[in-house]
Short mmCIF file of C-alpha atoms in Angstrom, two decimals:
data_model
loop_
_atom_site.label_atom_id
_atom_site.label_comp_id
_atom_site.label_asym_id
_atom_site.label_seq_id
_atom_site.Cartn_x
_atom_site.Cartn_y
_atom_site.Cartn_z
CA MET A 1072 72.26 37.08 -46.68
CA GLY A 1073 71.07 39.89 -45.52
CA ARG A 1074 69.70 40.28 -41.15
CA VAL A 1075 67.00 38.18 -39.84
CA LEU A 1076 64.66 39.82 -37.85
CA ARG A 1077 61.75 38.41 -36.12
CA TYR A 1078 58.57 38.84 -35.76
CA THR A 1079 55.51 37.79 -33.75
CA VAL A 1080 51.50 38.91 -34.57
CA SER A 1081 50.21 41.00 -31.09
CA LYS A 1082 48.72 44.59 -31.06
CA PRO A 1083 51.51 46.57 -31.32
CA CYS A 1084 52.11 48.72 -27.82
CA PHE A 1085 53.89 52.02 -27.59
CA PRO A 1086 56.35 53.02 -25.10
CA ALA A 1087 56.12 56.35 -25.08
CA PRO A 1088 54.46 59.04 -24.85
CA ALA A 1089 55.18 61.39 -27.57
CA ARG A 1090 53.10 63.71 -30.60
CA THR A 1091 52.22 60.18 -33.22
CA ARG A 1092 53.94 56.72 -31.45
CA ASP A 1093 56.10 56.55 -34.10
CA THR A 1094 58.23 53.31 -31.74
CA MET A 1095 56.37 49.85 -31.78
CA SER A 1096 57.59 46.30 -30.26
CA PHE A 1097 55.16 43.59 -30.13
CA THR A 1098 55.07 41.29 -27.69
CA ASN A 1099 56.63 37.73 -28.57
CA GLU A 1100 53.31 34.43 -29.62
CA VAL A 1101 54.98 32.23 -32.54
CA VAL A 1102 58.00 34.26 -33.77
CA VAL A 1103 58.73 33.89 -37.13
CA ASP A 1104 62.37 34.85 -39.00
CA ILE A 1105 62.56 36.84 -42.18
CA ASP A 1106 65.20 38.31 -44.43
CA PRO A 1107 63.57 41.89 -45.78
CA GLU A 1108 67.21 41.40 -47.97
CA GLU A 1109 66.30 38.72 -49.47
CA ALA A 1110 62.22 39.54 -49.37
CA LEU A 1111 62.96 42.90 -51.46
CA GLU A 1112 64.83 40.93 -53.89
CA ALA A 1113 62.55 39.01 -54.52
CA LEU A 1114 59.66 41.82 -55.17
CA LYS A 1115 62.17 43.41 -57.04
CA ASN A 1116 61.64 40.65 -59.58
CA LEU A 1117 58.64 41.02 -60.18
CA LEU A 1118 57.89 44.82 -59.69
CA PRO A 1119 59.40 47.73 -61.16
CA PRO A 1120 60.98 50.15 -59.75
CA GLU A 1121 58.45 52.97 -59.70
CA ARG A 1122 55.70 50.26 -58.26
CA LEU A 1123 58.18 49.49 -55.14
CA LEU A 1124 59.30 51.73 -52.94
CA CYS A 1125 61.80 51.07 -50.45
CA ASN A 1126 63.28 54.59 -49.74
CA ALA A 1127 62.70 55.44 -45.84
CA GLU A 1128 61.30 59.29 -47.77
CA ALA A 1129 58.72 57.34 -50.49
CA LEU A 1130 57.67 54.40 -47.12
CA ARG A 1131 56.64 58.24 -45.04
CA PRO A 1132 53.01 58.57 -46.72
CA TYR A 1133 52.29 54.93 -45.87
CA GLU A 1134 53.01 55.28 -42.06
CA CYS A 1135 49.95 55.03 -40.92
CA ASP A 1136 45.75 55.31 -41.80
CA GLY A 1137 43.74 58.54 -41.06
CA LEU A 1138 44.05 56.78 -36.87
CA SER A 1139 47.26 58.89 -37.58
CA ALA A 1140 48.45 58.16 -34.00
CA TYR A 1141 49.72 55.15 -34.26
CA ARG A 1142 53.18 55.92 -37.51
CA GLN A 1143 54.67 52.67 -38.46
CA LEU A 1144 57.41 52.18 -41.52
CA PRO A 1145 57.24 49.34 -43.20
CA ILE A 1146 60.20 47.28 -44.87
CA ALA A 1147 58.59 48.42 -48.88
CA VAL A 1148 55.38 49.14 -50.81
CA ALA A 1149 53.99 46.91 -53.89
CA LEU A 1150 51.29 48.63 -56.55
CA PRO A 1151 50.88 46.17 -58.16
CA GLU A 1152 48.36 47.08 -60.92
CA ASN A 1153 46.61 44.13 -61.67
CA GLU A 1154 45.62 40.71 -59.66
CA SER A 1155 49.00 38.34 -61.27
CA GLU A 1156 50.92 40.91 -59.84
CA ILE A 1157 49.05 40.81 -56.72
CA VAL A 1158 49.03 36.66 -57.22
CA ALA A 1159 52.99 36.32 -57.94
CA VAL A 1160 53.87 39.52 -54.91
CA LEU A 1161 51.09 37.29 -51.78
CA ARG A 1162 53.24 34.08 -53.24
CA VAL A 1163 56.47 35.30 -52.88
CA CYS A 1164 55.70 36.43 -49.21
CA HIS A 1165 53.94 33.64 -48.28
CA GLN A 1166 56.99 31.58 -49.43
CA LEU A 1167 59.33 33.88 -47.50
CA GLY A 1168 56.99 34.20 -44.14
CA VAL A 1169 56.97 37.95 -45.17
CA PRO A 1170 53.82 40.05 -43.05
CA VAL A 1171 51.76 41.49 -45.74
CA VAL A 1172 49.57 44.96 -44.32
CA PRO A 1173 46.62 45.13 -47.60
CA ARG A 1174 45.79 49.28 -47.74
CA GLY A 1175 43.04 50.46 -49.98
CA ALA A 1176 42.74 54.96 -50.01
CA GLY A 1177 44.80 55.18 -46.08
CA THR A 1178 41.07 56.82 -44.77
CA GLY A 1179 40.48 54.18 -42.54
CA LEU A 1180 40.53 55.54 -39.09
CA SER A 1181 41.16 52.43 -36.45
CA GLY A 1182 45.30 51.66 -37.76
CA GLY A 1183 43.66 48.81 -39.95
CA ALA A 1184 46.10 49.29 -42.26
CA LEU A 1185 49.24 50.26 -39.74
CA PRO A 1186 52.05 49.10 -41.49
CA HIS A 1187 53.98 45.99 -40.15
CA ALA A 1188 57.96 46.21 -39.35
CA GLN A 1189 59.03 43.42 -40.75
CA GLY A 1190 56.13 43.67 -43.42
CA ILE A 1191 55.16 45.55 -47.68
CA ILE A 1192 52.29 46.86 -47.37
CA LEU A 1193 50.22 46.05 -51.04
CA SER A 1194 48.88 48.68 -52.20
CA THR A 1195 45.83 48.85 -54.36
CA ALA A 1196 45.37 52.66 -55.96
CA LYS A 1197 46.46 51.50 -58.83
CA LEU A 1198 43.31 48.52 -59.85
CA THR A 1199 41.45 51.06 -60.73
CA SER A 1200 38.91 50.53 -63.06
CA ILE A 1201 35.23 50.23 -63.58
CA VAL A 1202 34.62 47.13 -65.87
CA ARG A 1203 30.60 47.87 -66.69
CA ILE A 1204 27.63 48.96 -65.76
CA ASP A 1205 25.36 46.70 -66.15
CA PRO A 1206 21.62 48.77 -65.15
CA GLU A 1207 19.30 46.15 -66.83
CA ARG A 1208 21.11 43.56 -64.52
CA GLN A 1209 21.29 46.81 -62.09
CA LEU A 1210 24.82 46.41 -60.53
CA ALA A 1211 29.40 47.41 -61.03
CA VAL A 1212 31.77 45.70 -61.58
CA VAL A 1213 34.79 47.18 -59.87
CA GLN A 1214 38.72 47.06 -59.08
CA PRO A 1215 39.16 47.91 -55.23
CA GLY A 1216 40.73 51.25 -55.49
CA VAL A 1217 38.05 52.34 -57.37
CA ARG A 1218 36.29 55.56 -54.84
CA ASN A 1219 32.89 54.81 -53.41
CA LEU A 1220 31.75 57.74 -54.71
CA ALA A 1221 32.98 57.55 -58.48
CA ILE A 1222 31.47 53.72 -58.37
CA SER A 1223 27.82 56.96 -58.05
CA GLU A 1224 28.89 59.33 -60.80
CA ALA A 1225 29.32 56.62 -63.21
CA ALA A 1226 26.28 54.99 -62.01
CA ALA A 1227 24.70 58.93 -62.75
CA PRO A 1228 23.15 58.45 -66.39
CA TYR A 1229 21.67 54.97 -65.86
CA GLY A 1230 18.85 56.28 -62.77
CA PHE A 1231 20.89 54.69 -60.49
CA TYR A 1232 24.18 55.21 -57.47
CA TYR A 1233 25.53 53.30 -55.08
CA ALA A 1234 24.21 53.21 -52.01
CA PRO A 1235 26.73 53.08 -48.80
CA ASP A 1236 27.75 56.68 -48.52
CA PRO A 1237 30.97 57.49 -45.82
CA SER A 1238 31.47 60.37 -44.57
CA SER A 1239 34.93 59.30 -46.39
CA GLN A 1240 33.10 58.90 -50.42
CA ILE A 1241 35.02 61.27 -52.62
CA ALA A 1242 38.18 59.58 -51.16
CA CYS A 1243 37.42 56.05 -49.57
CA THR A 1244 37.70 53.84 -52.23
CA ILE A 1245 35.50 49.69 -52.44
CA GLY A 1246 38.42 47.67 -51.74
CA GLY A 1247 38.97 49.39 -48.22
CA ASN A 1248 34.60 49.61 -47.88
CA VAL A 1249 33.98 45.86 -48.17
CA ALA A 1250 37.86 45.58 -45.49
CA GLU A 1251 35.43 47.46 -42.66
CA ASN A 1252 31.90 46.66 -43.90
CA SER A 1253 31.80 50.93 -44.40
CA GLY A 1254 28.40 52.15 -43.78
CA GLY A 1255 27.21 56.20 -44.17
CA VAL A 1256 24.28 58.35 -43.23
CA HIS A 1257 22.35 56.17 -46.07
CA CYS A 1258 22.49 52.47 -44.37
CA LEU A 1259 19.30 52.67 -42.32
CA LYS A 1260 17.60 52.29 -45.41
CA TYR A 1261 19.50 50.55 -48.14
CA GLY A 1262 22.78 49.17 -45.94
CA LEU A 1263 25.28 48.79 -45.35
CA THR A 1264 28.28 47.61 -47.43
CA VAL A 1265 27.76 43.46 -46.74
CA HIS A 1266 23.94 44.89 -48.15
CA ASN A 1267 25.59 46.20 -51.68
CA VAL A 1268 28.38 43.93 -52.70
CA LEU A 1269 26.87 40.58 -54.71
CA GLY A 1270 30.63 39.36 -55.56
CA LEU A 1271 34.04 39.63 -55.19
CA ARG A 1272 37.36 38.10 -56.81
CA GLY A 1273 39.74 38.31 -54.76
CA VAL A 1274 43.58 36.34 -53.99
CA LEU A 1275 44.01 34.32 -50.21
CA ALA A 1276 47.88 34.75 -48.81
CA ASP A 1277 49.56 31.79 -50.98
CA GLY A 1278 48.03 33.33 -53.69
CA THR A 1279 45.59 31.36 -54.80
CA PRO A 1280 42.54 33.80 -56.72
CA VAL A 1281 39.63 33.05 -55.71
CA THR A 1282 35.22 34.46 -55.71
CA LEU A 1283 33.13 34.57 -53.78
CA GLY A 1284 29.34 35.03 -54.39
CA GLY A 1285 28.30 36.52 -57.90
CA GLU A 1286 25.86 38.13 -60.11
CA ALA A 1287 22.96 35.11 -59.38
CA PRO A 1288 20.79 36.07 -56.43
CA ASP A 1289 22.17 33.43 -54.38
CA ASP A 1290 24.87 30.67 -53.98
CA PRO A 1291 24.99 27.30 -52.47
CA GLY A 1292 27.19 26.48 -49.63
CA LEU A 1293 28.61 28.86 -46.66
CA ASP A 1294 28.97 32.58 -47.59
CA LEU A 1295 32.34 33.55 -47.70
CA LEU A 1296 31.47 36.49 -49.57
CA ALA A 1297 29.75 38.03 -46.23
CA LEU A 1298 32.14 36.43 -43.74
CA CYS A 1299 35.33 38.24 -46.46
CA ILE A 1300 33.47 41.37 -46.11
CA GLY A 1301 34.42 43.07 -42.54
CA SER A 1302 37.33 40.36 -42.23
CA GLU A 1303 39.75 44.24 -42.05
CA GLY A 1304 42.30 42.56 -45.03
CA LEU A 1305 42.54 39.44 -42.77
CA LEU A 1306 41.41 36.42 -44.65
CA ALA A 1307 42.16 37.08 -48.51
CA VAL A 1308 42.61 40.41 -51.06
CA VAL A 1309 40.62 42.09 -53.01
CA THR A 1310 41.22 42.28 -56.89
CA GLU A 1311 37.20 42.77 -58.05
CA VAL A 1312 33.80 43.13 -56.58
CA THR A 1313 30.46 43.34 -57.84
CA VAL A 1314 27.86 45.96 -56.57
CA ARG A 1315 24.40 46.46 -56.13
CA LEU A 1316 23.49 49.86 -57.80
CA THR A 1317 20.21 51.27 -56.65
CA PRO A 1318 18.03 53.85 -58.10
CA THR A 1319 18.26 57.97 -58.27
CA PRO A 1320 14.55 57.66 -55.68
CA PRO A 1321 12.87 60.65 -58.42
CA CYS A 1322 12.18 62.72 -54.53
CA ALA A 1323 14.06 63.65 -51.31
CA GLN A 1324 13.62 66.13 -48.57
CA VAL A 1325 15.30 66.27 -45.44
CA ILE A 1326 13.42 67.15 -41.84
CA LEU A 1327 16.22 69.60 -39.67
CA ALA A 1328 15.06 69.41 -36.04
CA SER A 1329 15.98 70.92 -33.17
CA PHE A 1330 15.87 69.32 -29.41
CA ALA A 1331 16.55 71.47 -25.57
CA ASP A 1332 17.26 68.24 -24.20
CA VAL A 1333 20.15 65.32 -25.59
CA ASN A 1334 17.75 62.61 -24.44
CA GLN A 1335 14.41 63.89 -25.89
CA ALA A 1336 16.37 63.64 -28.85
CA GLY A 1337 17.44 60.38 -28.88
CA ASN A 1338 13.95 59.12 -27.36
CA GLY A 1339 13.07 60.85 -30.93
CA VAL A 1340 14.72 58.51 -32.94
CA ALA A 1341 13.63 55.28 -30.95
CA ASN A 1342 10.35 56.50 -31.33
CA ILE A 1343 10.41 57.38 -35.18
CA ILE A 1344 12.08 53.76 -35.71
CA ALA A 1345 8.93 52.17 -33.16
CA ALA A 1346 6.29 53.92 -35.74
CA GLY A 1347 7.89 52.14 -38.12
CA ILE A 1348 8.90 54.35 -40.79
CA ILE A 1349 12.60 53.73 -41.80
CA PRO A 1350 13.96 57.05 -43.03
CA ALA A 1351 16.31 56.91 -45.86
CA GLY A 1352 18.78 58.86 -42.91
CA LEU A 1353 18.80 59.31 -39.86
CA GLU A 1354 21.71 61.20 -37.95
CA MET A 1355 21.79 63.20 -34.80
CA MET A 1356 24.44 66.13 -33.73
CA ASP A 1357 25.09 67.61 -30.55
CA ARG A 1358 25.59 70.64 -29.44
CA ALA A 1359 29.60 70.85 -29.14
CA ALA A 1360 29.68 69.54 -32.84
CA THR A 1361 27.47 72.04 -34.42
CA ALA A 1362 29.42 74.67 -32.76
CA ALA A 1363 31.73 73.41 -34.99
CA VAL A 1364 29.92 72.20 -38.19
CA GLU A 1365 28.49 75.72 -38.90
CA PRO A 1366 30.83 78.26 -39.38
CA PHE A 1367 32.78 76.06 -41.14
CA VAL A 1368 29.85 75.24 -43.62
CA ASN A 1369 27.19 77.74 -42.58
CA ALA A 1370 24.49 74.92 -42.85
CA GLY A 1371 21.94 76.83 -41.68
CA TYR A 1372 21.77 75.25 -38.31
CA ASP A 1373 20.25 76.06 -34.51
CA LEU A 1374 23.26 76.55 -32.66
CA ASP A 1375 21.26 77.55 -29.24
CA ALA A 1376 19.26 73.64 -29.83
CA ALA A 1377 21.96 70.73 -27.27
CA ALA A 1378 20.61 68.44 -30.01
CA LEU A 1379 19.72 67.99 -34.17
CA LEU A 1380 18.69 66.05 -35.41
CA LEU A 1381 18.42 65.29 -39.70
CA VAL A 1382 16.00 62.90 -41.54
CA GLU A 1383 15.21 62.12 -44.64
CA SER A 1384 12.52 60.54 -46.68
CA ASP A 1385 13.26 59.74 -50.34
CA GLY A 1386 11.22 57.92 -52.59
CA THR A 1387 8.60 59.98 -55.21
CA GLU A 1388 6.45 62.40 -54.27
CA GLY A 1389 4.39 61.42 -52.99
CA GLU A 1390 5.95 59.05 -49.86
CA VAL A 1391 8.20 61.55 -49.80
CA ASN A 1392 5.04 64.14 -48.74
CA GLU A 1393 3.07 61.90 -46.76
CA GLU A 1394 6.37 60.39 -45.18
CA ILE A 1395 8.09 63.55 -43.25
CA ILE A 1396 3.83 64.03 -42.46
CA ARG A 1397 4.17 61.95 -40.12
CA ILE A 1398 7.90 62.71 -38.45
CA GLN A 1399 6.68 65.65 -38.15
CA THR A 1400 4.17 64.23 -36.12
CA VAL A 1401 6.76 62.14 -34.38
CA LEU A 1402 9.60 64.89 -33.63
CA ARG A 1403 6.93 67.09 -32.40
CA ASP A 1404 5.27 63.97 -29.80
CA SER A 1405 9.26 63.77 -29.12
CA GLY A 1406 9.75 67.30 -27.83
CA ALA A 1407 11.44 68.54 -30.47
CA THR A 1408 11.24 72.71 -30.10
CA ALA A 1409 11.81 73.43 -34.49
CA LEU A 1410 11.97 72.21 -37.41
CA GLN A 1411 13.32 72.86 -40.48
CA ILE A 1412 12.54 70.86 -43.75
CA SER A 1413 14.75 71.32 -47.36
CA THR A 1414 12.60 72.82 -49.63
CA SER A 1415 14.73 73.05 -52.96
CA GLU A 1416 18.20 70.06 -53.05
CA ALA A 1417 20.45 71.93 -52.81
CA GLU A 1418 18.52 72.83 -49.18
CA ARG A 1419 18.93 69.51 -48.84
CA LEU A 1420 21.98 69.06 -49.91
CA ARG A 1421 23.75 72.28 -47.34
CA PHE A 1422 21.88 70.66 -44.45
CA TRP A 1423 24.24 66.52 -45.45
CA ALA A 1424 26.65 69.34 -45.69
CA GLY A 1425 27.63 69.81 -42.10
CA ARG A 1426 26.97 67.23 -41.13
CA LYS A 1427 29.12 64.97 -43.72
CA SER A 1428 31.85 67.92 -42.78
CA ALA A 1429 31.89 67.08 -38.90
CA PHE A 1430 35.57 65.43 -39.00
CA PRO A 1431 37.45 68.58 -40.47
CA ALA A 1432 35.05 71.07 -38.34
CA ILE A 1433 36.78 69.44 -35.60
CA GLY A 1434 39.77 69.33 -37.11
CA ARG A 1435 39.98 72.84 -37.43
CA ILE A 1436 39.18 73.34 -33.76
CA SER A 1437 41.60 70.65 -31.51
CA PRO A 1438 45.39 70.40 -32.06
CA ASP A 1439 44.37 66.30 -32.31
CA TYR A 1440 40.62 64.74 -32.14
CA TYR A 1441 40.20 60.57 -31.73
CA CYS A 1442 37.12 59.16 -33.34
CA MET A 1443 34.93 56.53 -31.70
CA ASP A 1444 32.64 54.16 -33.24
CA GLY A 1445 31.13 52.27 -30.39
CA THR A 1446 27.21 50.92 -31.47
CA ILE A 1447 24.27 50.78 -28.97
CA PRO A 1448 20.30 50.46 -29.06
CA ARG A 1449 18.92 53.65 -30.17
CA GLN A 1450 17.27 53.39 -26.80
CA HIS A 1451 19.71 53.99 -25.22
CA LEU A 1452 21.80 57.32 -27.34
CA GLY A 1453 20.31 59.94 -24.75
CA THR A 1454 21.91 57.22 -21.76
CA MET A 1455 25.56 57.30 -23.97
CA LEU A 1456 25.62 61.18 -24.38
CA SER A 1457 25.16 61.69 -20.62
CA ALA A 1458 27.74 59.46 -19.24
CA ILE A 1459 30.47 60.92 -21.90
CA ALA A 1460 28.83 64.16 -20.12
CA ASP A 1461 30.56 63.21 -17.76
CA MET A 1462 33.82 60.99 -19.59
CA GLU A 1463 34.80 64.69 -19.97
CA THR A 1464 34.85 66.08 -16.66
CA ARG A 1465 37.04 62.80 -15.65
CA TYR A 1466 38.94 63.21 -18.15
CA GLY A 1467 39.32 66.39 -18.30
CA LEU A 1468 38.56 66.74 -22.15
CA ARG A 1469 36.21 67.35 -24.65
CA CYS A 1470 34.20 65.29 -26.80
CA ALA A 1471 31.85 66.45 -29.33
CA ASN A 1472 29.14 63.34 -31.35
CA VAL A 1473 28.11 62.59 -33.69
CA PHE A 1474 25.51 59.96 -34.67
CA HIS A 1475 24.32 57.28 -37.09
CA ALA A 1476 21.60 58.18 -35.22
CA GLY A 1477 19.02 55.34 -37.35
CA ASP A 1478 20.40 52.79 -36.25
CA GLY A 1479 23.06 53.41 -33.03
CA ASN A 1480 26.60 54.24 -34.02
CA LEU A 1481 27.70 56.57 -32.51
CA HIS A 1482 31.07 59.14 -33.31
CA PRO A 1483 32.71 60.48 -30.51
CA LEU A 1484 35.14 62.65 -31.31
CA ILE A 1485 37.48 63.23 -28.60
CA MET A 1486 39.77 66.33 -29.21
CA PHE A 1487 42.47 66.57 -27.52
CA ASP A 1488 46.88 68.27 -28.33
CA ALA A 1489 49.23 65.10 -28.39
CA ASN A 1490 52.24 68.36 -27.09
CA ARG A 1491 50.41 68.11 -24.18
CA PRO A 1492 52.24 65.23 -21.96
CA GLY A 1493 49.23 62.66 -20.82
CA GLU A 1494 46.54 64.17 -22.90
CA LEU A 1495 46.87 61.39 -25.95
CA GLU A 1496 47.14 58.30 -23.41
CA ARG A 1497 43.93 59.55 -21.08
CA ALA A 1498 42.17 60.25 -24.87
CA GLU A 1499 42.29 56.87 -25.21
CA ALA A 1500 41.64 55.81 -21.77
CA PHE A 1501 38.24 57.60 -22.44
CA GLY A 1502 37.62 56.29 -26.15
CA ALA A 1503 37.64 52.74 -23.71
CA GLU A 1504 35.49 52.97 -21.86
CA ILE A 1505 33.01 54.29 -24.01
CA LEU A 1506 33.60 50.94 -26.00
CA GLU A 1507 33.34 49.23 -23.06
CA LEU A 1508 29.91 50.84 -21.68
CA SER A 1509 28.77 50.28 -25.74
CA VAL A 1510 29.15 46.60 -24.08
CA GLN A 1511 27.34 47.19 -21.69
CA LEU A 1512 23.94 48.22 -22.86
CA GLY A 1513 23.87 46.14 -25.24
CA GLY A 1514 26.28 47.16 -28.49
CA SER A 1515 29.38 47.06 -29.90
CA ILE A 1516 32.96 48.36 -29.06
CA THR A 1517 32.48 49.25 -34.30
CA GLY A 1518 29.86 49.80 -36.43
CA GLU A 1519 31.80 50.58 -38.89
CA HIS A 1520 35.51 51.40 -38.66
CA GLY A 1521 36.75 48.46 -38.30
CA VAL A 1522 38.66 46.99 -35.55
CA GLY A 1523 42.69 47.47 -36.82
CA ALA A 1524 44.59 48.10 -33.75
CA GLU A 1525 43.37 50.40 -31.91
CA LYS A 1526 39.73 48.22 -31.23
CA ILE A 1527 41.48 44.93 -29.70
CA ASP A 1528 42.13 45.79 -26.44
CA GLN A 1529 37.94 46.10 -26.96
CA MET A 1530 37.66 42.41 -28.15
CA CYS A 1531 38.35 41.06 -25.27
CA VAL A 1532 35.47 42.50 -23.35
CA GLN A 1533 33.55 41.99 -26.40
CA TYR A 1534 33.99 37.87 -27.05
CA GLY A 1535 34.27 35.43 -24.59
CA SER A 1536 37.49 32.90 -25.13
CA ASP A 1537 34.99 30.23 -26.77
CA ALA A 1538 34.44 33.32 -30.11
CA LEU A 1539 37.74 34.16 -30.69
CA ASP A 1540 38.93 30.73 -30.59
CA ILE A 1541 36.77 30.60 -33.61
CA PHE A 1542 38.04 33.68 -35.13
CA HIS A 1543 41.62 32.34 -35.10
CA ARG A 1544 40.99 28.86 -36.79
CA ILE A 1545 38.71 30.69 -39.35
CA LYS A 1546 41.93 32.78 -40.06
CA SER A 1547 44.24 29.95 -39.75
CA ALA A 1548 42.16 27.80 -42.13
CA PHE A 1549 42.84 31.17 -44.79
CA ASP A 1550 46.23 32.20 -43.82
CA ASP A 1551 47.94 29.46 -42.41
CA ARG A 1552 51.06 31.43 -41.40
CA GLY A 1553 49.16 34.59 -39.95
CA ILE A 1554 50.89 37.37 -42.91
CA LEU A 1555 47.79 38.53 -44.84
CA ASN A 1556 47.73 41.48 -41.32
CA PRO A 1557 48.99 40.14 -39.09
CA GLY A 1558 48.59 41.83 -35.18
CA LYS A 1559 44.82 43.45 -36.47
CA ALA A 1560 41.50 42.39 -34.87
CA ILE A 1561 41.05 39.22 -33.18
CA PRO A 1562 43.51 39.96 -29.77
CA THR A 1563 44.56 36.21 -28.90
CA LEU A 1564 43.73 34.56 -25.71
CA HIS A 1565 46.74 35.72 -23.84
CA ARG A 1566 46.05 39.16 -24.57
CA CYS A 1567 43.10 39.48 -23.17
CA ALA A 1568 44.90 36.99 -20.13
CA GLU A 1569 46.63 40.35 -19.73
CA TYR A 1570 44.38 42.77 -20.59
CA GLY A 1571 41.57 42.02 -17.52
CA ALA A 1572 44.64 41.53 -15.67
CA MET A 1573 46.19 45.37 -16.28
CA HIS A 1574 41.73 46.84 -16.66
CA VAL A 1575 40.79 49.39 -13.99
CA HIS A 1576 36.68 49.07 -14.26
CA ARG A 1577 35.12 51.13 -13.91
CA GLY A 1578 33.73 52.62 -10.82
CA ASP A 1579 37.40 53.72 -10.51
CA VAL A 1580 38.14 57.22 -11.39
CA PRO A 1581 41.00 57.66 -13.82
CA PHE A 1582 43.21 60.40 -13.52
CA PRO A 1583 41.41 61.57 -9.79
CA ASP A 1584 43.68 64.88 -10.07
CA LEU A 1585 43.67 66.07 -13.75
CA PRO A 1586 42.39 69.81 -13.77
CA ARG A 1587 38.53 69.73 -14.42
CA PHE A 1588 37.60 72.47 -16.93
#
């Protein structure tokens, strides 16, 4: 027998500031004893050595997801090739009480795929088959390791595409999209992942295969499909997804609108929706974001504007022409100083390339950045941008803002240098204040990135004890031993009590001794 380890299921605490937080400890809630050597021996009987990674060098690429500030090595990474192997791995882990963290492409931005120090990563990266494209029923059946963009590429010859388009769509996989209920720039008109998934197959924590939803328009009983979409790997491991395909529109154009004031741009967004117009895409960028993006992409953005709106119309040529005229009128009445309309498909794609390149563009000008993901009512976009400008001064950090403005989904990019003592902590506090203000304005702490490990304290602000108790009951019904992605997404009531006691409420100036830039 090897050394017996004890683990619990609470958010990791990181005791020392560093460029990345490498050391993890867990607040004691429910203690479980496991024997890592026994677990590894059992897993070695299920998978060949090349698909069960155990040494530190092989594990290092899995130590974090896109939220790279949090890092931890698991005891192993399992790389099954089919559902049967996933069933076998989960049965062993359930029997031994070994934590299992499901992982797709690792592009997530909330620490949802952060490993557990006494657990394994269960990767779906090798399940990459497009099982079938059914143009008559307008659907595709794919395995979880299929890239988001690959679905549209496979459906294109039939005149269809998969509508949800996260900025990471070239790399992110459909299994991860299901776990996080991902969106994208076109989710305003065509919906999030939950609106575009018809059914899925998965495996529960004890190794039981399940089928939820299906190809029929509706299923009787409780909507467990919607419950599992966005559940962040806490309820099941996805093994197959049936997605809805959308006909490729024959025509699409984008209006690029400049505003001299961010509040006017925010009002422009609200006014478009109030006019009864639902664009295919409605995005917003502030001056800091466009200044970073334009040298990187040469999208043709107005660098003098305080904010830009990207508004896309799609449909038949007649529908697009009519809607573009209506949108122009609303934007001018809202105070737009300049309007550019794409005149070719190449120009339309170039306008969007700038918005979709915002994250890497910020990465070129800052050693590190911290991406937030709150959601607020559209009419409060200007209020939030003004508040963020104030926070920049108080925290001594810069912030560039890109929004899925049509549905109020914020992506502030807080720039910092983790090599400078205290900057990571200030960035985290900055981000927490944005999220908690989102709740105060009637919104949510996440729109598409999920809670993961990053926002678990803010869940205590979003929800009361009754709601959190229901979440824990649902988790227990699916995963009685709590082995799937423990410590993520749902805080314990004890943790919320501690957070409430320790939290510095808004109004107090954080870091009052900071130099102001």
